[in-house]
Structures are given as C-alpha cells and as structure tokens.
Amino acid sequence: MNAVNTPLSLPEQVVAAIRAVVGAGPVALHEPSFNGNEWLYLKECLDSTFVSSVGKFVDRFEAELAAFIGAKHAVAMVNGTAALHIALKLAGVKADDEVLIPALTFVATANAVSYCNATPHFVDSEARTLGVDAAKLRDYLTRHTEQRASQCVNRATGRVIRALVPMHAFGHPVDLDGLLAVAHDFNLALVEDAAESLGSYYHGRHTGTFGLMGTLSFNGNKTITTGGGGAILTNDAELARHAKHLTTTAKLPHAWEYRHDEIGYNYRMPNLNAALGCAQLEQLPAMLAAKRELFQRYQTAFTPVADVKLMAEPEQCQSNYWLQTLLLDVELADQRDVLLKATNDAGFMTRPAWILMHELTPFKDCPRMDLTVAQLLSQCLINIPSSASLAHT
Ligand SMILES: *Cc1c(COP(=O)(O)O)cnc(C)c1O
C-alpha cells in the first residue's frame, strides 16, 4: 500500500495533533511561568526580613485576590488542602458527619473531610461539566435521606450529611444553580473546591463565590503559584475573621501575651510565598488569555480526529482551561493506556484522571451512590500539555 494512503492509527493522530500545537517534545503537563515582578517582590520581601507569616505581601495578596475574584474576603493559607480543612470546619462539619464529594476529584477533597473526623460520601459526575450531577444527587438524596430537626440524615448510616463540596474539574464550572438548589432543599452547607478554577466563571460570576465559602490552591501546578498556598473565599465577614483567627493559632491580639482561645492551626501563608503570589496575580489575565488561545489551537488540531473530543467550557460558563482534557469515545476506552504510552513516549506528558476516590484504600468503605458516569469518565479522560507558555510556541 502507498504510505500516503495509509490511514494514521489513533495514537499517531493524537501525537500528531499535539505536536502541531506545541512543537517537538519534551513538553511537561503543566509548568509555571515567571514573567513579571517575581524576582523583584521576592527580593523586596527578603530585604524586609519579614519572610514568615506576618508581612505586607500577605495582606496585599489577600486584597488583590479578593478584588480580582469579586469576593468580599480572601484568607491566604499554606495550601489548598488546609483551606478546605478550615472551610469544612467553619461550615460546621464535625466528627461522625458525612460530607458529599465527587468520586472524580483529587485526593485533597477527601483528605480534608477526614481531617474533620468526618466521612466522605461519594457522588457521581455528569459528562457535560465533569462535576457533580445535581439531578442525580437530588434523586439520590430524596430516596436515601430524611430531614430530622432540619438536618439531612443518611437513612443507611444514621449519620448527618452536613455539607456538599462540588469541585470544578480542570477549571470547568459545575452546575452551580442545580447544586445550590439541592444544598438549600436538603439543608446542606455548600463549600466549593475551586482549587482548579481560579479565573473560571459561572454565568459571569467567579467560581468559589457561590457557596458559603470557596477554596483555592496555588500549588506549583495550578494556574498561578505561590510555591505552595491556598485561600478561603467568602462574602461573610465573620467567617473570614474566624478563618484568619483559626489559621494563625487562634492567638488573641496582644503586645506580649500568648493567649489562644481555641485550638488553632499554623496554616497562615508565609510572606515569602505571598510575594510570589502578588507577582503571579499581575500575570493572571495574560495567562488566562494564553490558556484560552491554547484551547483554540488544540481544538483546530483535534477537529479531524474523529474518536476524541476536546473538553470545552460548559454553556454560559468561562473556563480557565487549567488542564486541557481529551475525552476518548466510550467504545475506545480500552485504547486509553495505548494513547498514554504513545504520547509520553513521543515526549508529550499526558495523564489519565485520578483514580476514583472510592477505589483508594483509605476510602474504600465510605458510602457512595451509583458512580457509573464518573467511572466512564475516568476511563476515557486524558489531560494533555496545558502550560500557558505553550500558546506562544
Ligand atoms: C490542587 C487541589 C487541591 C489543593 O491542593 P494543595 O496541593 O493542598 O494546594 C484541592 N482540591 C483539588 C481538586 C485540587 O486539584
């Protein structure tokens, strides 16, 4: 057969489409970029000697972050997991409670529930958003819970289901209207895990500002980074005050006395990390534009590849396109690992979705609903190189 007429195999097509956008490998999955005032602010921070948890960069980072997002308050902390832990605690999650979280998430969501001595209760996702399916959750709660003294009680375990923590997977906003209605109707506190969705908007409003609180992560692989870092977003002044108090060892302000009025945490973001964050925030609009451009270029490159679909932002939403995501046709799910191997062998770092939470040893006995869609998604989903810097290659 003439080589020109030989159709490319699916792995060959995918490698060619990625190469057409990002050039020759090796290319990482997601790398930070430091194109602004990072060195300047870090030097300023070192020169000030205020490198730890007190300093002007932390306050400035919080104010500028809140302003960018349109939240009344942002409280900076050491990482996104700590932010989730404190947000759940402030939402009233107590020992022996259950908390609804997607099975399709990063382990931090489940870990934070466990830090409260509560039990994660895994719920299914929908293909449209990759996030929690509100209609399926409503139907499940209707059949399996009852209201006792205005609390949602799981009939099977007798435990109170205290909160619902949807996660905006890879930056794509979940169905917030649907989930806010479920949270309202079943008396659940809604805390958004917005770790992946800085710069993502649902109906024109920034993710993480819809629930009682939202949490962000500034880990090295996220849209912007502070090295390690996280934040709680809230429009409630009292929750913001309490979050800052709890994360600064619950010490009462005093010139010399060390009096702590509850068990607090040493979770405050250090000034050094916040200095990096202030410079990164200045770059955020440019990074979001670059990631959107990268999406468009991938979309052009993948249009002729019939068996995979590039995940686009849900209707009436704006995604930050944190990680670009390919969805493999369900019939070809058995090809996923072949594709992962071909792309990684070609120097393009790709990876599958996380192993679902209920399949991890520490969470295998936790309660869960039918997880058919999350299971399918986890078999068909592949993240491809997504750094903002790739838009300019
Ligand atoms: C990154 C991330 C977090 C928080 O992670 P840290 O590394 O602790 O900052 C939480 N949830 C999700 C879904 C994440 O992707």
Tab-separated table of C-alpha atoms and ligand atoms in Angstrom:
chain	number	residue	atom	x	y	z
A	1	MET	CA	0.000	0.000	0.000
A	2	ASN	CA	1.168	3.530	-0.725
A	3	ALA	CA	2.328	5.150	2.510
A	4	VAL	CA	0.436	8.354	1.667
A	5	ASN	CA	-2.850	6.475	1.677
A	6	THR	CA	-2.212	4.548	4.888
A	7	PRO	CA	-4.569	5.976	7.498
A	8	LEU	CA	-2.820	7.009	10.697
A	9	SER	CA	-3.675	4.965	13.783
A	10	LEU	CA	-5.478	6.775	16.608
A	11	PRO	CA	-2.289	7.110	18.727
A	12	GLU	CA	-0.454	8.521	15.694
A	13	GLN	CA	-3.241	11.015	15.064
A	14	VAL	CA	-3.235	12.180	18.688
A	15	VAL	CA	0.557	12.556	18.812
A	16	ALA	CA	0.472	14.499	15.520
A	17	ALA	CA	-2.290	16.821	16.757
A	18	ILE	CA	-0.407	17.602	19.984
A	19	ARG	CA	2.848	18.135	18.064
A	20	ALA	CA	1.096	20.500	15.634
A	21	VAL	CA	0.187	22.744	18.585
A	22	VAL	CA	3.144	22.532	20.986
A	23	GLY	CA	6.034	21.646	18.664
A	24	ALA	CA	8.644	18.961	19.338
A	25	GLY	CA	8.875	17.434	22.832
A	26	PRO	CA	9.673	17.048	25.594
A	27	VAL	CA	6.749	19.047	26.903
A	28	ALA	CA	5.533	18.934	30.516
A	29	LEU	CA	1.881	18.646	31.523
A	30	HIS	CA	1.820	21.991	33.322
A	31	GLU	CA	4.660	24.337	34.179
A	32	PRO	CA	4.503	27.680	35.973
A	33	SER	CA	5.787	30.818	34.252
A	34	PHE	CA	7.509	33.715	35.980
A	35	ASN	CA	7.445	36.601	33.508
A	36	GLY	CA	6.672	39.532	35.792
A	37	ASN	CA	7.777	41.020	39.098
A	38	GLU	CA	8.515	37.677	40.827
A	39	TRP	CA	12.241	38.331	41.417
A	40	LEU	CA	11.604	41.950	42.382
A	41	TYR	CA	8.965	41.183	45.014
A	42	LEU	CA	10.896	38.213	46.411
A	43	LYS	CA	13.978	40.409	46.856
A	44	GLU	CA	11.860	43.132	48.454
A	45	CYS	CA	10.457	40.503	50.814
A	46	LEU	CA	13.930	39.183	51.769
A	47	ASP	CA	15.267	42.718	52.237
A	48	SER	CA	12.370	43.476	54.596
A	49	THR	CA	13.289	40.384	56.739
A	50	PHE	CA	9.538	39.682	57.009
A	51	VAL	CA	9.644	36.278	55.332
A	52	SER	CA	7.229	34.438	57.601
A	53	SER	CA	3.549	34.637	58.380
A	54	VAL	CA	3.401	38.367	59.071
A	55	GLY	CA	4.122	40.926	56.372
A	56	LYS	CA	2.668	43.334	53.888
A	57	PHE	CA	2.675	40.906	50.955
A	58	VAL	CA	0.207	38.544	52.664
A	59	ASP	CA	-2.302	41.341	53.273
A	60	ARG	CA	-1.736	42.706	49.772
A	61	PHE	CA	-2.128	39.277	48.172
A	62	GLU	CA	-5.420	38.746	50.003
A	63	ALA	CA	-6.773	42.154	48.985
A	64	GLU	CA	-5.740	41.832	45.338
A	65	LEU	CA	-7.008	38.247	45.118
A	66	ALA	CA	-10.400	39.224	46.561
A	67	ALA	CA	-10.604	42.186	44.148
A	68	PHE	CA	-9.770	40.051	41.097
A	69	ILE	CA	-12.370	37.449	42.055
A	70	GLY	CA	-15.056	39.802	43.244
A	71	ALA	CA	-15.251	38.151	46.678
A	72	LYS	CA	-15.593	40.309	49.776
A	73	HIS	CA	-12.827	38.365	51.592
A	74	ALA	CA	-9.883	36.109	50.759
A	75	VAL	CA	-7.862	34.483	53.556
A	76	ALA	CA	-4.480	33.100	52.450
A	77	MET	CA	-3.106	29.832	53.822
A	78	VAL	CA	-0.270	27.335	53.411
A	79	ASN	CA	-2.044	25.201	50.809
A	80	GLY	CA	-5.385	24.337	49.290
A	81	THR	CA	-5.883	21.261	51.466
A	82	ALA	CA	-5.543	23.377	54.621
A	83	ALA	CA	-8.027	25.864	53.145
A	84	LEU	CA	-10.538	23.040	52.588
A	85	HIS	CA	-9.958	21.687	56.101
A	86	ILE	CA	-10.688	25.051	57.711
A	87	ALA	CA	-13.617	25.814	55.380
A	88	LEU	CA	-15.270	22.493	56.284
A	89	LYS	CA	-14.677	23.098	59.985
A	90	LEU	CA	-16.237	26.552	59.714
A	91	ALA	CA	-19.148	25.081	57.732
A	92	GLY	CA	-19.922	23.021	60.844
A	93	VAL	CA	-18.528	19.647	59.772
A	94	LYS	CA	-17.969	17.603	62.926
A	95	ALA	CA	-16.772	14.144	63.898
A	96	ASP	CA	-19.127	11.434	62.615
A	97	ASP	CA	-20.738	13.653	59.963
A	98	GLU	CA	-20.797	12.767	56.286
A	99	VAL	CA	-19.787	15.151	53.509
A	100	LEU	CA	-20.851	14.703	49.878
A	101	ILE	CA	-17.920	14.989	47.476
A	102	PRO	CA	-17.389	13.809	43.888
A	103	ALA	CA	-15.647	10.460	43.414
A	104	LEU	CA	-13.865	12.127	40.499
A	105	THR	CA	-11.578	14.556	42.328
A	106	PHE	CA	-8.045	14.962	43.643
A	107	VAL	CA	-7.470	13.211	46.974
A	108	ALA	CA	-7.208	16.543	48.859
A	109	THR	CA	-11.016	16.899	48.865
A	110	ALA	CA	-11.463	13.543	50.598
A	111	ASN	CA	-8.482	14.088	52.923
A	112	ALA	CA	-9.870	17.414	54.176
A	113	VAL	CA	-13.161	15.700	55.115
A	114	SER	CA	-11.171	13.065	57.010
A	115	TYR	CA	-9.196	15.737	58.917
A	116	CYS	CA	-12.558	16.778	60.418
A	117	ASN	CA	-13.053	13.134	61.527
A	118	ALA	CA	-15.981	13.035	59.117
A	119	THR	CA	-16.656	10.530	56.327
A	120	PRO	CA	-16.615	11.358	52.624
A	121	HIS	CA	-19.758	10.202	50.801
A	122	PHE	CA	-19.034	9.869	47.087
A	123	VAL	CA	-21.369	11.173	44.404
A	124	ASP	CA	-21.460	10.858	40.619
A	125	SER	CA	-20.448	13.382	37.984
A	126	GLU	CA	-22.016	14.458	34.688
A	127	ALA	CA	-20.193	14.377	31.345
A	128	ARG	CA	-21.309	17.910	30.430
A	129	THR	CA	-19.259	19.593	33.211
A	130	LEU	CA	-17.143	16.706	34.641
A	131	GLY	CA	-18.544	17.857	38.019
A	132	VAL	CA	-21.279	16.682	40.411
A	133	ASP	CA	-24.575	15.777	38.682
A	134	ALA	CA	-27.204	17.864	40.513
A	135	ALA	CA	-30.273	15.987	39.195
A	136	LYS	CA	-28.835	12.580	40.063
A	137	LEU	CA	-27.798	13.819	43.521
A	138	ARG	CA	-31.270	15.244	44.193
A	139	ASP	CA	-32.900	11.956	43.251
A	140	TYR	CA	-30.431	10.012	45.435
A	141	LEU	CA	-30.918	12.241	48.482
A	142	THR	CA	-34.700	12.088	48.059
A	143	ARG	CA	-34.598	8.292	48.224
A	144	HIS	CA	-31.878	7.781	50.841
A	145	THR	CA	-32.122	10.611	53.384
A	146	GLU	CA	-34.668	12.159	55.692
A	147	GLN	CA	-34.827	15.515	57.465
A	148	ARG	CA	-34.580	15.325	61.257
A	149	ALA	CA	-34.584	18.641	63.141
A	150	SER	CA	-33.600	20.400	59.890
A	151	GLN	CA	-30.640	18.097	59.352
A	152	CYS	CA	-30.126	15.760	56.426
A	153	VAL	CA	-29.771	12.233	57.821
A	154	ASN	CA	-28.469	9.301	55.808
A	155	ARG	CA	-31.022	6.529	56.479
A	156	ALA	CA	-28.484	3.766	55.864
A	157	THR	CA	-25.871	5.012	58.361
A	158	GLY	CA	-27.906	7.252	60.669
A	159	ARG	CA	-25.267	9.958	60.284
A	160	VAL	CA	-25.869	13.612	59.472
A	161	ILE	CA	-24.840	14.678	55.961
A	162	ARG	CA	-23.544	18.139	56.785
A	163	ALA	CA	-22.098	19.564	53.596
A	164	LEU	CA	-21.710	19.264	49.837
A	165	VAL	CA	-18.342	20.026	48.241
A	166	PRO	CA	-18.531	20.220	44.432
A	167	MET	CA	-15.240	20.580	42.552
A	168	HIS	CA	-14.714	22.480	39.292
A	169	ALA	CA	-12.698	19.801	37.485
A	170	PHE	CA	-9.789	21.049	35.371
A	171	GLY	CA	-11.328	24.537	35.621
A	172	HIS	CA	-14.762	23.736	34.146
A	173	PRO	CA	-17.536	25.183	36.341
A	174	VAL	CA	-20.082	22.726	37.765
A	175	ASP	CA	-23.866	23.212	37.585
A	176	LEU	CA	-23.956	25.679	40.477
A	177	ASP	CA	-27.638	26.630	40.116
A	178	GLY	CA	-28.627	22.969	40.347
A	179	LEU	CA	-26.303	22.255	43.286
A	180	LEU	CA	-27.240	25.399	45.240
A	181	ALA	CA	-30.890	24.316	44.986
A	182	VAL	CA	-30.029	20.798	46.236
A	183	ALA	CA	-27.987	22.257	49.120
A	184	HIS	CA	-30.874	24.561	50.031
A	185	ASP	CA	-33.597	21.912	49.810
A	186	PHE	CA	-31.668	19.296	51.849
A	187	ASN	CA	-30.100	21.659	54.420
A	188	LEU	CA	-26.504	21.132	53.333
A	189	ALA	CA	-23.699	23.688	53.591
A	190	LEU	CA	-22.167	24.228	50.145
A	191	VAL	CA	-18.379	24.689	50.030
A	192	GLU	CA	-16.824	24.928	46.569
A	193	ASP	CA	-13.489	23.243	45.957
A	194	ALA	CA	-12.319	25.843	43.439
A	195	ALA	CA	-8.666	24.737	43.660
A	196	GLU	CA	-8.541	24.244	39.892
A	197	SER	CA	-10.782	27.099	38.798
A	198	LEU	CA	-9.087	30.439	39.506
A	199	GLY	CA	-10.234	32.582	36.548
A	200	SER	CA	-13.318	30.433	35.789
A	201	TYR	CA	-16.775	31.994	35.780
A	202	TYR	CA	-20.280	30.577	36.076
A	203	HIS	CA	-22.917	32.842	34.499
A	204	GLY	CA	-20.466	35.740	34.707
A	205	ARG	CA	-19.582	35.309	38.382
A	206	HIS	CA	-16.294	33.841	39.623
A	207	THR	CA	-16.353	30.244	40.857
A	208	GLY	CA	-15.762	29.860	44.588
A	209	THR	CA	-18.110	32.749	45.456
A	210	PHE	CA	-21.438	30.890	45.265
A	211	GLY	CA	-21.377	28.685	48.342
A	212	LEU	CA	-20.867	29.584	51.986
A	213	MET	CA	-17.131	29.503	51.181
A	214	GLY	CA	-14.858	28.504	48.315
A	215	THR	CA	-11.254	27.355	48.414
A	216	LEU	CA	-8.307	27.899	46.056
A	217	SER	CA	-4.881	26.290	45.613
A	218	PHE	CA	-1.660	27.958	44.474
A	219	ASN	CA	0.404	24.788	44.261
A	220	GLY	CA	3.184	24.708	41.655
A	221	ASN	CA	0.994	23.008	39.043
A	222	LYS	CA	-2.029	25.304	39.369
A	223	THR	CA	-2.931	28.303	37.175
A	224	ILE	CA	-0.854	30.666	39.331
A	225	THR	CA	1.519	29.550	42.062
A	226	THR	CA	2.906	30.753	45.375
A	227	GLY	CA	5.140	27.670	45.627
A	228	GLY	CA	2.592	26.191	47.985
A	229	GLY	CA	-0.513	28.080	49.007
A	230	GLY	CA	-4.249	28.257	49.209
A	231	ALA	CA	-7.080	30.568	50.209
A	232	ILE	CA	-10.621	30.636	51.529
A	233	LEU	CA	-13.044	32.919	49.679
A	234	THR	CA	-16.170	34.181	51.399
A	235	ASN	CA	-18.556	37.121	51.383
A	236	ASP	CA	-19.214	36.664	55.114
A	237	ALA	CA	-17.075	38.956	57.297
A	238	GLU	CA	-17.449	36.776	60.409
A	239	LEU	CA	-16.393	33.595	58.570
A	240	ALA	CA	-13.371	35.442	57.140
A	241	ARG	CA	-12.378	36.703	60.589
A	242	HIS	CA	-12.736	33.260	62.094
A	243	ALA	CA	-10.773	31.642	59.225
A	244	LYS	CA	-7.860	34.029	59.782
A	245	HIS	CA	-8.026	33.501	63.563
A	246	LEU	CA	-8.049	29.687	63.292
A	247	THR	CA	-5.156	29.673	60.815
A	248	THR	CA	-2.970	31.925	62.988
A	249	THR	CA	-3.029	29.605	66.056
A	250	ALA	CA	-6.180	31.342	67.413
A	251	LYS	CA	-3.990	33.852	69.241
A	252	LEU	CA	-5.726	36.875	70.710
A	253	PRO	CA	-4.071	40.157	69.679
A	254	HIS	CA	-1.818	41.443	72.468
A	255	ALA	CA	1.591	43.125	72.640
A	256	TRP	CA	3.294	40.322	74.589
A	257	GLU	CA	0.803	37.803	75.910
A	258	TYR	CA	0.282	34.421	74.234
A	259	ARG	CA	-3.367	33.663	74.856
A	260	HIS	CA	-5.188	31.304	72.475
A	261	ASP	CA	-8.947	30.975	72.823
A	262	GLU	CA	-9.472	27.741	70.822
A	263	ILE	CA	-7.390	25.001	69.182
A	264	GLY	CA	-5.921	26.782	66.205
A	265	TYR	CA	-3.692	25.841	63.309
A	266	ASN	CA	-0.397	27.148	61.964
A	267	TYR	CA	-1.828	27.453	58.449
A	268	ARG	CA	-1.076	31.109	57.557
A	269	MET	CA	0.592	31.695	54.188
A	270	PRO	CA	4.169	32.996	54.695
A	271	ASN	CA	5.013	36.462	53.352
A	272	LEU	CA	7.660	34.999	51.013
A	273	ASN	CA	5.031	32.887	49.248
A	274	ALA	CA	2.633	35.835	49.127
A	275	ALA	CA	5.333	37.986	47.462
A	276	LEU	CA	5.469	35.426	44.668
A	277	GLY	CA	1.672	35.417	44.602
A	278	CYS	CA	1.409	39.201	44.159
A	279	ALA	CA	3.631	38.993	41.071
A	280	GLN	CA	1.723	35.989	39.724
A	281	LEU	CA	-1.642	37.724	40.169
A	282	GLU	CA	-0.415	40.556	37.938
A	283	GLN	CA	0.247	37.929	35.247
A	284	LEU	CA	-3.075	36.113	35.689
A	285	PRO	CA	-5.101	37.892	32.948
A	286	ALA	CA	-2.345	37.238	30.385
A	287	MET	CA	-2.083	33.592	31.488
A	288	LEU	CA	-5.841	33.090	31.159
A	289	ALA	CA	-5.782	34.584	27.663
A	290	ALA	CA	-2.869	32.309	26.703
A	291	LYS	CA	-4.663	29.214	28.024
A	292	ARG	CA	-7.791	30.107	26.055
A	293	GLU	CA	-5.685	30.541	22.919
A	294	LEU	CA	-4.048	27.162	23.548
A	295	PHE	CA	-7.523	25.608	23.781
A	296	GLN	CA	-8.495	27.120	20.434
A	297	ARG	CA	-5.334	25.826	18.784
A	298	TYR	CA	-5.894	22.339	20.192
A	299	GLN	CA	-9.494	22.493	19.008
A	300	THR	CA	-8.361	23.161	15.447
A	301	ALA	CA	-5.762	20.388	15.625
A	302	PHE	CA	-8.185	17.823	17.082
A	303	THR	CA	-11.196	18.583	14.858
A	304	PRO	CA	-10.153	15.943	12.268
A	305	VAL	CA	-9.519	13.301	14.979
A	306	ALA	CA	-12.912	11.609	15.000
A	307	ASP	CA	-12.533	9.411	18.092
A	308	VAL	CA	-11.547	12.041	20.650
A	309	LYS	CA	-13.268	15.215	21.796
A	310	LEU	CA	-11.545	18.198	23.381
A	311	MET	CA	-13.401	19.303	26.519
A	312	ALA	CA	-14.879	22.797	26.028
A	313	GLU	CA	-16.303	25.120	28.682
A	314	PRO	CA	-19.951	24.398	29.625
A	315	GLU	CA	-22.642	26.733	28.277
A	316	GLN	CA	-22.820	30.193	29.899
A	317	CYS	CA	-19.519	29.478	31.607
A	318	GLN	CA	-15.970	30.651	31.135
A	319	SER	CA	-13.318	28.079	31.966
A	320	ASN	CA	-9.721	28.903	32.843
A	321	TYR	CA	-8.674	25.804	30.842
A	322	TRP	CA	-6.294	24.846	33.647
A	323	LEU	CA	-5.729	21.370	32.207
A	324	GLN	CA	-6.756	20.669	28.621
A	325	THR	CA	-8.752	17.447	28.520
A	326	LEU	CA	-9.375	14.884	25.798
A	327	LEU	CA	-12.429	12.630	26.066
A	328	LEU	CA	-11.978	9.359	24.289
A	329	ASP	CA	-15.023	7.784	22.654
A	330	VAL	CA	-16.530	5.332	25.216
A	331	GLU	CA	-16.201	2.409	22.773
A	332	LEU	CA	-12.455	3.059	22.642
A	333	ALA	CA	-11.858	3.252	26.415
A	334	ASP	CA	-9.595	0.203	26.126
A	335	GLN	CA	-7.276	2.359	23.951
A	336	ARG	CA	-6.585	4.870	26.732
A	337	ASP	CA	-3.384	3.333	28.021
A	338	VAL	CA	-2.091	2.872	24.461
A	339	LEU	CA	-2.652	6.598	23.914
A	340	LEU	CA	-0.986	7.500	27.203
A	341	LYS	CA	2.047	5.403	26.278
A	342	ALA	CA	2.291	6.748	22.706
A	343	THR	CA	2.083	10.389	23.805
A	344	ASN	CA	4.508	10.010	26.719
A	345	ASP	CA	6.931	8.042	24.511
A	346	ALA	CA	6.771	10.911	21.997
A	347	GLY	CA	7.814	13.343	24.765
A	348	PHE	CA	4.386	14.848	25.471
A	349	MET	CA	3.419	14.392	29.078
A	350	THR	CA	-0.166	13.216	29.353
A	351	ARG	CA	-2.006	11.531	32.199
A	352	PRO	CA	-5.346	9.927	32.989
A	353	ALA	CA	-7.844	11.260	35.501
A	354	TRP	CA	-7.257	10.487	39.171
A	355	ILE	CA	-8.147	7.012	40.377
A	356	LEU	CA	-11.671	7.438	41.740
A	357	MET	CA	-11.745	8.112	45.477
A	358	HIS	CA	-13.763	5.012	46.426
A	359	GLU	CA	-11.085	2.848	44.780
A	360	LEU	CA	-8.369	4.192	47.111
A	361	THR	CA	-7.572	2.025	50.139
A	362	PRO	CA	-8.333	4.661	52.835
A	363	PHE	CA	-11.766	5.405	51.336
A	364	LYS	CA	-12.883	2.019	50.060
A	365	ASP	CA	-15.542	1.537	52.756
A	366	CYS	CA	-17.057	5.015	52.516
A	367	PRO	CA	-20.698	5.397	51.474
A	368	ARG	CA	-21.352	6.124	47.803
A	369	MET	CA	-24.089	6.322	45.204
A	370	ASP	CA	-24.034	4.694	41.778
A	371	LEU	CA	-20.900	6.083	40.098
A	372	THR	CA	-21.446	4.946	36.506
A	373	VAL	CA	-20.628	8.257	34.834
A	374	ALA	CA	-17.560	9.004	36.980
A	375	GLN	CA	-16.319	5.508	36.179
A	376	LEU	CA	-16.776	6.041	32.424
A	377	LEU	CA	-15.175	9.484	32.571
A	378	SER	CA	-12.180	8.185	34.488
A	379	GLN	CA	-11.624	5.545	31.778
A	380	CYS	CA	-11.954	7.997	28.869
A	381	LEU	CA	-10.268	11.152	30.028
A	382	ILE	CA	-6.700	12.246	29.219
A	383	ASN	CA	-5.013	15.513	30.205
A	384	ILE	CA	-2.556	16.892	27.650
A	385	PRO	CA	0.164	19.578	27.919
A	386	SER	CA	-1.505	22.768	29.176
A	387	SER	CA	1.094	25.365	30.272
A	388	ALA	CA	0.195	28.966	29.432
A	389	SER	CA	3.639	29.356	27.831
A	390	LEU	CA	2.702	26.810	25.118
A	391	ALA	CA	0.334	29.300	23.473
A	392	HIS	CA	3.368	31.122	22.114
A	393	THR	CA	5.350	28.173	20.738
B	1	LIG	C1	-4.794	21.124	43.960
B	1	LIG	C2	-6.081	20.720	44.548
B	1	LIG	C3	-6.393	20.917	45.918
B	1	LIG	C4	-5.483	21.553	46.925
B	1	LIG	O1	-4.210	21.122	46.812
B	1	LIG	P1	-2.925	21.683	47.600
B	1	LIG	O2	-1.837	20.955	46.892
B	1	LIG	O3	-3.096	21.314	49.013
B	1	LIG	O4	-2.831	23.175	47.411
B	1	LIG	C5	-7.657	20.560	46.358
B	1	LIG	N1	-8.568	20.022	45.539
B	1	LIG	C6	-8.315	19.830	44.220
B	1	LIG	C7	-9.379	19.255	43.364
B	1	LIG	C8	-7.066	20.138	43.686
B	1	LIG	O5	-6.828	19.923	42.391
